[in-house]
Short mmCIF file of C-alpha atoms in Angstrom, two decimals:
data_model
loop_
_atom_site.label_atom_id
_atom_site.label_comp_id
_atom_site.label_asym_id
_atom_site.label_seq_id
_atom_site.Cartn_x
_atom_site.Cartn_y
_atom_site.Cartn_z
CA UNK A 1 0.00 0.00 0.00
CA UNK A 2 3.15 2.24 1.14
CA UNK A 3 4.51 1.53 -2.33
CA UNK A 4 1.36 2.62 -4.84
CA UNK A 5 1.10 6.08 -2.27
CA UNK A 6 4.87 6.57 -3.23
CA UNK A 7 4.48 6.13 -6.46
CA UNK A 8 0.83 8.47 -7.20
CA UNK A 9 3.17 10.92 -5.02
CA UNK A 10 6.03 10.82 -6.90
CA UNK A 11 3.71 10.77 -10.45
CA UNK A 12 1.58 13.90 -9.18
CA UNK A 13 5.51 15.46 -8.62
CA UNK A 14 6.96 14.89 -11.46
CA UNK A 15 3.49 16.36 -12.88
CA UNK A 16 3.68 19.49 -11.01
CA UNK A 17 7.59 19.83 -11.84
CA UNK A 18 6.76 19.08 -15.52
CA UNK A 19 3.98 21.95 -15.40
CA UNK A 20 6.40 24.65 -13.49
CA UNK A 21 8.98 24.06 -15.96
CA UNK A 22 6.86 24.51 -19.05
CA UNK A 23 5.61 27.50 -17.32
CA UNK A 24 9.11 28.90 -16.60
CA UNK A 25 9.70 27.84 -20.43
CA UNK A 26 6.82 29.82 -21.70
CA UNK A 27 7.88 33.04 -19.20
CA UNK A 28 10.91 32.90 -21.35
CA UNK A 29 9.58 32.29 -24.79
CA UNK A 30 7.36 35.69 -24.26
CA UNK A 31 10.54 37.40 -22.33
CA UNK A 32 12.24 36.74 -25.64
CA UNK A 33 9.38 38.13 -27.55
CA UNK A 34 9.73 41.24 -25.94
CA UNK A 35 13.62 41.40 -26.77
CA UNK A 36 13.01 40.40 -30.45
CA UNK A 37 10.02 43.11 -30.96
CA UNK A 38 11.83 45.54 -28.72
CA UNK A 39 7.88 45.42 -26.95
CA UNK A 40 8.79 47.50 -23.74
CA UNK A 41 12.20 47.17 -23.44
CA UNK A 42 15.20 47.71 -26.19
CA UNK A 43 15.28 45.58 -28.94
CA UNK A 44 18.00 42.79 -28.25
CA UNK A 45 18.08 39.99 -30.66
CA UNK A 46 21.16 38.34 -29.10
CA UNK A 47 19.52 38.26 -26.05
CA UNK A 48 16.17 36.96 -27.82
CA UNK A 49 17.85 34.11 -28.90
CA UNK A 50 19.64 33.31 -25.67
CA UNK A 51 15.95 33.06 -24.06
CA UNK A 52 14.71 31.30 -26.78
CA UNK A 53 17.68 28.77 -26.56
CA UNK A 54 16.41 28.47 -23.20
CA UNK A 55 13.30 27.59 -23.17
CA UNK A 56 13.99 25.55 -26.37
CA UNK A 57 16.15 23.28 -24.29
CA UNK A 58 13.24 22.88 -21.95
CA UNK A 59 10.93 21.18 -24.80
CA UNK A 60 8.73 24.71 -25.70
CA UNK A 61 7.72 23.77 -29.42
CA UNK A 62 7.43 27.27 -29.94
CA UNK A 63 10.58 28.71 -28.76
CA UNK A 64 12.06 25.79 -30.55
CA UNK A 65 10.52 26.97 -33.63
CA UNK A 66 11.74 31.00 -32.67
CA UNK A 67 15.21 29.35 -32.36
CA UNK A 68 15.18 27.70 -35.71
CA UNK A 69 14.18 30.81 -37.39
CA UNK A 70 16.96 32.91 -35.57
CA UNK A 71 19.46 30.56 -36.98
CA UNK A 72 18.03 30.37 -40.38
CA UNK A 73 18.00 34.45 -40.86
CA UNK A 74 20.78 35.31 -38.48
CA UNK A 75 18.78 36.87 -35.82
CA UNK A 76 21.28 37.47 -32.70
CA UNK A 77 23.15 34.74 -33.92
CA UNK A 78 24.96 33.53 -36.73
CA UNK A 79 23.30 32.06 -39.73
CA UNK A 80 23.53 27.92 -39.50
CA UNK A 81 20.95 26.67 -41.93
CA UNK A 82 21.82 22.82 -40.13
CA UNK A 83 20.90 24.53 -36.44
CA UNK A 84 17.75 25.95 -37.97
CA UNK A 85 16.49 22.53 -39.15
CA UNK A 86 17.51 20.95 -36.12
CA UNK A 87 15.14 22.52 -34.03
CA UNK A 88 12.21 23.47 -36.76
CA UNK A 89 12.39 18.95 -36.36
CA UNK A 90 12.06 19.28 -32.89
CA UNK A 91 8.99 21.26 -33.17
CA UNK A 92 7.75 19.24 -35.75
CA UNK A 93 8.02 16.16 -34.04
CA UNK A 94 5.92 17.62 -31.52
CA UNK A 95 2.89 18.11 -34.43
CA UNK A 96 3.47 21.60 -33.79
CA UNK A 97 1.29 23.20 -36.76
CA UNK A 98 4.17 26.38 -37.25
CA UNK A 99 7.09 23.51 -36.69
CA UNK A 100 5.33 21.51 -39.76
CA UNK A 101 4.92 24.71 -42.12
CA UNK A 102 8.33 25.35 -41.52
CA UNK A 103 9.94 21.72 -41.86
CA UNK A 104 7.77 21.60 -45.12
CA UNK A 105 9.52 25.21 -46.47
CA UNK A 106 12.84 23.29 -45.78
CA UNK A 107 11.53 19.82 -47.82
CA UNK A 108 10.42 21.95 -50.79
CA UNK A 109 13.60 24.55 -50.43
CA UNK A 110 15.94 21.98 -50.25
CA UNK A 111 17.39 24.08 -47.21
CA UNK A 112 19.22 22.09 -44.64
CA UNK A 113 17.86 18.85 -45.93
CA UNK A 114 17.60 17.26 -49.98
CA UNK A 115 14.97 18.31 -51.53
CA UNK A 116 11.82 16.31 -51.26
CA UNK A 117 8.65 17.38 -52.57
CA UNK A 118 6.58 14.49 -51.19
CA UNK A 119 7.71 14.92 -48.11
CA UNK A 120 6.69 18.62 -48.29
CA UNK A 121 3.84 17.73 -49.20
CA UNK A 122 2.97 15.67 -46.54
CA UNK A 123 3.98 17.63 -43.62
CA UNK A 124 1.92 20.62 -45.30
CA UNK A 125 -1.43 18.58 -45.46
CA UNK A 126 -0.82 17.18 -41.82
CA UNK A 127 -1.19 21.43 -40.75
CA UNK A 128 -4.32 21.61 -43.11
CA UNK A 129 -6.02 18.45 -41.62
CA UNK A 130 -5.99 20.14 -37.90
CA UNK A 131 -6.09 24.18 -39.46
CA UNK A 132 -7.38 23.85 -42.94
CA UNK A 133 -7.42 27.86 -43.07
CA UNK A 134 -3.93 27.88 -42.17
CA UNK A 135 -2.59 30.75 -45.10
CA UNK A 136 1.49 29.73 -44.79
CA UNK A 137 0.41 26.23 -45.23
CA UNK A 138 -2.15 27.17 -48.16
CA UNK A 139 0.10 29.11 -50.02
CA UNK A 140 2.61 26.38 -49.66
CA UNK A 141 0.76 23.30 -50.80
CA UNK A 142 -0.06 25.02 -54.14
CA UNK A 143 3.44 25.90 -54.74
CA UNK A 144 4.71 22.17 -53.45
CA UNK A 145 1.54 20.54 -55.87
CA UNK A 146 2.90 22.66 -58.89
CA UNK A 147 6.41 21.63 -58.55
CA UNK A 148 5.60 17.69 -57.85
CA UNK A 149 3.18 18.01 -61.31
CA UNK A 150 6.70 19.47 -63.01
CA UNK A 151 8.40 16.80 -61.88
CA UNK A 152 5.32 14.03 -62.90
CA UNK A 153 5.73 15.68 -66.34
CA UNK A 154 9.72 15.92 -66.53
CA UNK A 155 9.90 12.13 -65.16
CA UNK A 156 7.35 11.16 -67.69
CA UNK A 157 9.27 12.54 -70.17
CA UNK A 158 12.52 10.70 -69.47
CA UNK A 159 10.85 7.95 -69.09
CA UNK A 160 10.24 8.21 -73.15
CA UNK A 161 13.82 7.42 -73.36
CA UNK A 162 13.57 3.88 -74.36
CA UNK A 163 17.29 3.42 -72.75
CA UNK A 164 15.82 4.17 -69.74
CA UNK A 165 13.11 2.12 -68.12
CA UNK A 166 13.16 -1.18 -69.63
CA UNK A 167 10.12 -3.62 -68.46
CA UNK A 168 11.29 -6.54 -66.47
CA UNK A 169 9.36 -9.64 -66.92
CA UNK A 170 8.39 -11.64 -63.91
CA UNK A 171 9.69 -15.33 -64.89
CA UNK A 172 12.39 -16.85 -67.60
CA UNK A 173 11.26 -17.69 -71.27
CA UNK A 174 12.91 -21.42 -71.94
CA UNK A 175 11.96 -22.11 -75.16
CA UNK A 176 13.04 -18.82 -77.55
CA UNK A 177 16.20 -17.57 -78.75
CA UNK A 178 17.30 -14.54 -80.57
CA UNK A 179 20.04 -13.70 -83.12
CA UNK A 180 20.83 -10.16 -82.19
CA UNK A 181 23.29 -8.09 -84.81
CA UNK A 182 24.56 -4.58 -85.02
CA UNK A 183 26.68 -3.17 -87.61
CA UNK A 184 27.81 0.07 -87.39
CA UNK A 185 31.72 0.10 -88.74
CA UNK A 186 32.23 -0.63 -92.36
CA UNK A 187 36.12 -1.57 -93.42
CA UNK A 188 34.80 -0.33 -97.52
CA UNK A 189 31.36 1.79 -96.67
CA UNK A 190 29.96 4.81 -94.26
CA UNK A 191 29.34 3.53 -90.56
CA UNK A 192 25.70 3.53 -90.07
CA UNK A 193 24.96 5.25 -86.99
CA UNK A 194 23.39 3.84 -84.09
CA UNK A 195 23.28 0.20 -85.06
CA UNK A 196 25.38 -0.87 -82.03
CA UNK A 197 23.53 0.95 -79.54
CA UNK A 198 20.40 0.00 -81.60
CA UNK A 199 20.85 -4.15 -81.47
CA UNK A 200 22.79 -3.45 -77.32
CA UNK A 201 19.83 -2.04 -76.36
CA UNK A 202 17.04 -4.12 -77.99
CA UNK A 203 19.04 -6.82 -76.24
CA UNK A 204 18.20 -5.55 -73.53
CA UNK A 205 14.22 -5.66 -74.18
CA UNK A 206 14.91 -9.30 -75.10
CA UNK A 207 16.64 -10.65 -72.01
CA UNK A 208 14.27 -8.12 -69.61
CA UNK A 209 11.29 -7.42 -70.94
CA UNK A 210 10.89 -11.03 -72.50
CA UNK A 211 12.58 -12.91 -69.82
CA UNK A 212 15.35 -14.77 -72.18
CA UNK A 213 17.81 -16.03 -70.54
CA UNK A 214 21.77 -14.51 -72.21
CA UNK A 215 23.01 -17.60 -72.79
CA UNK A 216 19.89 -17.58 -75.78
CA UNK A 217 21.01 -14.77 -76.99
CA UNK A 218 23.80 -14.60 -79.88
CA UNK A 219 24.60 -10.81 -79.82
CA UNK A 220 27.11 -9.82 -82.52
CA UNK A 221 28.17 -6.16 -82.83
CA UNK A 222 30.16 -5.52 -86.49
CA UNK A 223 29.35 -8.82 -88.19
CA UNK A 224 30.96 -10.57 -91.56
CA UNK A 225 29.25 -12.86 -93.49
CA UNK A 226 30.34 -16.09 -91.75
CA UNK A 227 29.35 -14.62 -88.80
CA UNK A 228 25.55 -13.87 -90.38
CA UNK A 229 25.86 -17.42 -91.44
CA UNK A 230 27.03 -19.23 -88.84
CA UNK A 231 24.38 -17.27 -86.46
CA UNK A 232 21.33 -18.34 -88.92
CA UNK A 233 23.12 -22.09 -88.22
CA UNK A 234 22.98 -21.72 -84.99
CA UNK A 235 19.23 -20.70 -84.47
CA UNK A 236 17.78 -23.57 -86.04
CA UNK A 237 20.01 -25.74 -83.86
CA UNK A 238 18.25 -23.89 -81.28
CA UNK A 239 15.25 -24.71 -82.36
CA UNK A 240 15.63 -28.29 -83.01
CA UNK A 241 16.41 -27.93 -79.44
CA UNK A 242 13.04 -27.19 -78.35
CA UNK A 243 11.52 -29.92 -80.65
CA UNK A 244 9.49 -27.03 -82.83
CA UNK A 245 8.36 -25.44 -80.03
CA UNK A 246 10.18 -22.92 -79.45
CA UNK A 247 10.40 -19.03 -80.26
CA UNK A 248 13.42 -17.42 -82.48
CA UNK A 249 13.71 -13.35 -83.10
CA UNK A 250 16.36 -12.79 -85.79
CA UNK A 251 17.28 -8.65 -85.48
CA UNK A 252 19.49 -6.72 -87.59
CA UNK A 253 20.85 -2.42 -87.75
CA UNK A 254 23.41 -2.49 -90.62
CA UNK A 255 23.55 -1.21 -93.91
CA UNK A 256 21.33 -3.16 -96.49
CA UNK A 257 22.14 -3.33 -100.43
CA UNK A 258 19.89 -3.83 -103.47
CA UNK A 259 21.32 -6.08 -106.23
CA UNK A 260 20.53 -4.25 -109.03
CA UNK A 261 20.57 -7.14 -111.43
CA UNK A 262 17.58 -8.64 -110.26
CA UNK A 263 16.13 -6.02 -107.74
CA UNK A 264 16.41 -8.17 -104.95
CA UNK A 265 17.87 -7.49 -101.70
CA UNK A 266 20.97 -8.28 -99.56
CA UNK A 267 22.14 -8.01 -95.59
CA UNK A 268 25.75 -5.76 -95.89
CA UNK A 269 28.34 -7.66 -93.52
CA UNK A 270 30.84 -5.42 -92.44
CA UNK A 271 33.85 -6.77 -94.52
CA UNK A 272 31.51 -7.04 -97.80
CA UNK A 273 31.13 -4.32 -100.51
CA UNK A 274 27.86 -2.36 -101.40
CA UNK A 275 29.47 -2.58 -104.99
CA UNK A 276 29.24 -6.41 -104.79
CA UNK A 277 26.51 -8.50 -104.11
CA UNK A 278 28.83 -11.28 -103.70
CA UNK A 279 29.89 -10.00 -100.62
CA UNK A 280 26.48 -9.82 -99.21
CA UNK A 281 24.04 -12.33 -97.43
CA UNK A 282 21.19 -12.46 -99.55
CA UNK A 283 17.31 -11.75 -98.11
CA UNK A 284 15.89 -14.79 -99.85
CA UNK A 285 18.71 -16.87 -98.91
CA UNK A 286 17.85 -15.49 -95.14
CA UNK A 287 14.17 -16.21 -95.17
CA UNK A 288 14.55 -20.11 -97.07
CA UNK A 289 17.13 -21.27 -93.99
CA UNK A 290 14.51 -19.12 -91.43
CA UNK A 291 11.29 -20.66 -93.39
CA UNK A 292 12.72 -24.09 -92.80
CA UNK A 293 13.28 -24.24 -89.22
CA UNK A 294 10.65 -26.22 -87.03
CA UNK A 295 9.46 -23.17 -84.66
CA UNK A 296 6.28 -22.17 -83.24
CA UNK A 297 7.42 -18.67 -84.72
CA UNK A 298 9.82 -16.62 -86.03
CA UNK A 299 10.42 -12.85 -86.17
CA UNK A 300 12.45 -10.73 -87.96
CA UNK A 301 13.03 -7.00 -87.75
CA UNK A 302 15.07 -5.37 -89.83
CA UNK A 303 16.12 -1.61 -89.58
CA UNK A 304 17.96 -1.17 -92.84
CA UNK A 305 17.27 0.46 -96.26
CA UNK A 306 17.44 -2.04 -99.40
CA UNK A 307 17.44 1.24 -101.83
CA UNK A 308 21.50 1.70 -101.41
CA UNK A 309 20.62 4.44 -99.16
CA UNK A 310 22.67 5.46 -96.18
CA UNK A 311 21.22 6.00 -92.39
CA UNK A 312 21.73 9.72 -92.25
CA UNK A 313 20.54 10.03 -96.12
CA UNK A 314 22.10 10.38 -99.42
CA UNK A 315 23.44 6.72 -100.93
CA UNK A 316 26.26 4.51 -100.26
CA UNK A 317 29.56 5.81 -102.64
CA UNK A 318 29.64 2.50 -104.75
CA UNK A 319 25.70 2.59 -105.51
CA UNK A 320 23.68 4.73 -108.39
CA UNK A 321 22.48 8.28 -107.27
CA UNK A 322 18.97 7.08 -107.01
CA UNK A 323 17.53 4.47 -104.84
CA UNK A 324 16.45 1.39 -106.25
CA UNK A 325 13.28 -0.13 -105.86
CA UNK A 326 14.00 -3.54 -104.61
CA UNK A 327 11.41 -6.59 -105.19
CA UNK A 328 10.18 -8.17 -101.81
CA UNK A 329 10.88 -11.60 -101.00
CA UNK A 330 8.08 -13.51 -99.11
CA UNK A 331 9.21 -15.66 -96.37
CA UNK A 332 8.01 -19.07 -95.91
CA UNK A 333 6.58 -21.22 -92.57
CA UNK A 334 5.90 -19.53 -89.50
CA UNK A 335 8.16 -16.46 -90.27
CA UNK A 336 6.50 -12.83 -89.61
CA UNK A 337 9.02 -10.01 -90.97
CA UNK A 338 8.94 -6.38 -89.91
CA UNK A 339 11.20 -4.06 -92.04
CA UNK A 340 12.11 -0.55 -91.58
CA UNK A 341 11.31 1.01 -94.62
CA UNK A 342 9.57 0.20 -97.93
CA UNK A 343 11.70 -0.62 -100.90
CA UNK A 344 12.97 2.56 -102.28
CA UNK A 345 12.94 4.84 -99.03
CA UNK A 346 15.83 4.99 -96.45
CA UNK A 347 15.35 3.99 -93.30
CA UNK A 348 16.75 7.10 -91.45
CA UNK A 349 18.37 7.90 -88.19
CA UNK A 350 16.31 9.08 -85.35
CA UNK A 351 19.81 11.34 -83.99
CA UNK A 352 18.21 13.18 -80.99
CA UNK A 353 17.68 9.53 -79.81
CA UNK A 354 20.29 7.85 -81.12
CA UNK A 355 18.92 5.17 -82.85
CA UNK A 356 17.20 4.02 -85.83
CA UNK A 357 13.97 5.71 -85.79
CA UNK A 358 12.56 1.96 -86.66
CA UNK A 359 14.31 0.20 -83.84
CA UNK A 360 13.31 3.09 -81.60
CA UNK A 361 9.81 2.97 -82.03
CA UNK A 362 10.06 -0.47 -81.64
CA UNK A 363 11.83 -0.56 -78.28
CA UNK A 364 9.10 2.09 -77.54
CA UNK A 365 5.89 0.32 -77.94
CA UNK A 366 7.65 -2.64 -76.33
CA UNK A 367 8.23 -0.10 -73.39
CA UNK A 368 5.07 1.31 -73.57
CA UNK A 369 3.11 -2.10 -73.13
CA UNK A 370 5.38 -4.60 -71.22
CA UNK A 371 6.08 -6.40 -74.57
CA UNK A 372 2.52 -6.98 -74.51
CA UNK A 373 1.30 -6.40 -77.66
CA UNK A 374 0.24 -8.15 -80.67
CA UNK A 375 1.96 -7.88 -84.01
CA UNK A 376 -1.13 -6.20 -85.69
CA UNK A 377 -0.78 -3.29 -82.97
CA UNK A 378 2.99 -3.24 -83.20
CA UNK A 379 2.47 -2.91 -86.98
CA UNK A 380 0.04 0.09 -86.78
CA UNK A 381 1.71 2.04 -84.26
CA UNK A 382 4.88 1.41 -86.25
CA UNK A 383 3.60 2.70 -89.19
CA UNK A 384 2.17 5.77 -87.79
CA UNK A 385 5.20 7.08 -85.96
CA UNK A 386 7.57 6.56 -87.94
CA UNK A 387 5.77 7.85 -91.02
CA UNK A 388 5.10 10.79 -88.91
CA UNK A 389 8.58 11.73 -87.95
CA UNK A 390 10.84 10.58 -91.18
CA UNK A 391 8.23 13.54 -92.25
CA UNK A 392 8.84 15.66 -89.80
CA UNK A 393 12.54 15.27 -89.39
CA UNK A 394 14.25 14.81 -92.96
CA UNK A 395 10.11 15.94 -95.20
CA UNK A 396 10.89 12.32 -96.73
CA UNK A 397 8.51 9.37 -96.30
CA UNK A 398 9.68 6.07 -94.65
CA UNK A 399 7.15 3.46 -94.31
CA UNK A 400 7.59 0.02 -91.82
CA UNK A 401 6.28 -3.00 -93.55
CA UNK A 402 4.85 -6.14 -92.06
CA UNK A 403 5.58 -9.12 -94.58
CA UNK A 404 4.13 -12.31 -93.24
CA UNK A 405 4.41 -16.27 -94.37
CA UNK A 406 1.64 -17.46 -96.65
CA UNK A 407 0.86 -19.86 -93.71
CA UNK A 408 0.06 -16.90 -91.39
CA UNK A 409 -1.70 -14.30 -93.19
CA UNK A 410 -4.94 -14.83 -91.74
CA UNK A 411 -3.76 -15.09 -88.24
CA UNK A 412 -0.26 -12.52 -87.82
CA UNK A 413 -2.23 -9.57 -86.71
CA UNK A 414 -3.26 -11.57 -83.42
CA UNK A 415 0.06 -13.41 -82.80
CA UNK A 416 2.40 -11.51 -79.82
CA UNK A 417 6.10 -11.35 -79.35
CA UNK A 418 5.88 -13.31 -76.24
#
């Protein structure tokens, strides 16, 4: 019994102690006042500040908050931005409404802390719950919403930067395998820019956004003709692998060739010649060893021009002035392919992007949707934006085209990439 009378005794002191010394705390905070106003005695702002450090010390959220603002405009002491934030915190923490307003300015200032407009943002609307007329806190949340919308709007337009962002699928695809080439540096003809980062990058959509594992990806930067050849060879071993159930994506940024015998078209290795076809891997010769592998389906994309136009416009040195209008070859089995440009247009550079515009509109609407789209939608969207800005960029047409197998022409439009 002795024991719980000790104890309600020493609570109801430690009450009465707790109330003198916020008392004694709040004599100080107005003492202070009066030295900061100069209200009935000479204005001393050192000795404000010394009360309010006072009282501060003694847990007042308002002197704490006086303190903070002495430090943060030099008022009897000297300016320390750090000091200021320190205490405006302490006030804060308290749910002081002036404390919040203040720790808010700081968030959205960057002053004394990194710049955080959610935070801000938060502490703000926390005032405006228990005050909503509160005018600092008002003014503030309009200027914090403004400057989170700029940022909604700059982040939203980075994220357009198909570099940036890349999808990440949630499990591993098994069964398909992609043949990934860039060629960019010529040892005879102009360097066609972008292809590297154009086939790096869409790499990077493959083994992300479609969940393929690397070691299913054959990614050649500045390929010869073996090394077209002997990457064809090895995606129908590939596929044999997965007993004609599996998925192959054959991509290639490089310089494409007409022949201008016979008006059909050619893939330009890096150590051929645009002057001789011989040198070159033939399209036809690309879609028969494609068209005869067992898969469940194959797609090609192809960001080149087959008119013996360069990239960045004009033609390649060893072809004829004008483009040539080269014949199309139509695959065979269950080959979709996608090409950059129609026969006698260039398939231009997209330079603010540095790509292909093909392969970046590409990467986009595979950004855009997850790699969730079907081939009919890629097709259309391709088709409109990159008509739209060959136009706008270089007032010259360039049209994708979608040029299926016979055995899928009813049903392409439906199929997806993954």
């Amino acid at each position: 019994m002795m024991k719980r009378v000790f104890c309600l005794l020493f609570l109801l002191a430690s009450m009465m102690l707790s109330y003198a010394q916020k008392a004694e705390a709040v004599k100080l905070y107005q003492e202070g006042r009066r030295y900061e106003k100069g209200k009935g005695v000479e204005e001393n702002r050192e000795k404000a500040a010394s009360l309010y450090q006072k009282a501060a010390e003694m847990g007042l959220d308002s002197a704490q908050c006086a303190l903070g603002s002495c430090y943060e405009y030099g008022k009897g002491v000297n300016i320390d931005i750090n000091k200021a934030v320190e205490w405006y915190r302490k006030a804060a923490a308290q749910n002081y409404n002036r404390g919040m307003v203040e720790m808010g300015v700081c968030y959205y200032e960057g002053k004394g802390v990194p710049q955080n407009y959610e935070r801000a943002k938060e502490l703000i609307e926390q005032v405006l719950k228990k005050n909503p007329k509160h005018k600092g806190a008002n003014i503030y949340l309009q200027r914090v919403k403004k400057r989170l919308e700029e940022q909604h709007r700059l982040q939203t337009a980075m994220a357009a930067n198909v570099d940036k962002g890349i999808p990440v699928a949630e499990s591993y695809d098994m069964n398909t395998f992609a043949v990934i080439i860039g060629n960019e540096e010529y040892a005879e003809d102009a360097a066609v820019p972008y292809a590297e980062n154009d086939a790096k990058i869409f790499k990077e959509y493959v083994q992300r956004t479609f969940g393929v594992p690397e070691n299913q990806i054959n990614y050649i930067t500045n390929a010869g003709l073996n090394k077209i050849r002997t990457s064809v060879r090895w995606l129908a071993k590939a596929m044999e692998v997965t007993g004609g159930k599996g998925k192959a994506i054959f991509y290639y940024a490089g310089h494409g060739i007409p022949n201008e015998a016979n008006q059909s078209s050619c893939l330009l290795p890096v150590d051929g010649v645009s002057g001789d076809v011989e040198s070159a891997y033939p399209l036809s010769r690309l879609y028969q060893e494609l068209g005869n592998i067992p898969a469940q389906q194959i797609m090609v994309f192809l960001d080149a021009s087959f008119s013996g136009a360069k990239r960045e416009g004009g033609m390649l040195t060893s072809a004829r002035g004008v483009a040539v209008k080269a014949k199309s070859v139509t695959p065979k089995g269950n080959l979709v392919v996608f090409t950059a440009s129609q026969d006698d247009e260039t398939a231009f550079a997209y330079k603010s992007q540095q790509h292909g515009m093909f392969t970046y509109y590409l990467l986009k609407k595979l950004q855009e949707t997850k790699g969730e789209t079907t081939l009919g939608a890629l097709s259309d969207y391709l088709t409109t934006e990159v008509k739209r800005q060959a136009f706008e960029e270089n007032n010259k047409t360039q049209t994708p085209t979608v040029i299926p197998s016979q055995a899928l022409t009813s049903n392409w439009q439906t199929m997806k990439l993954r």
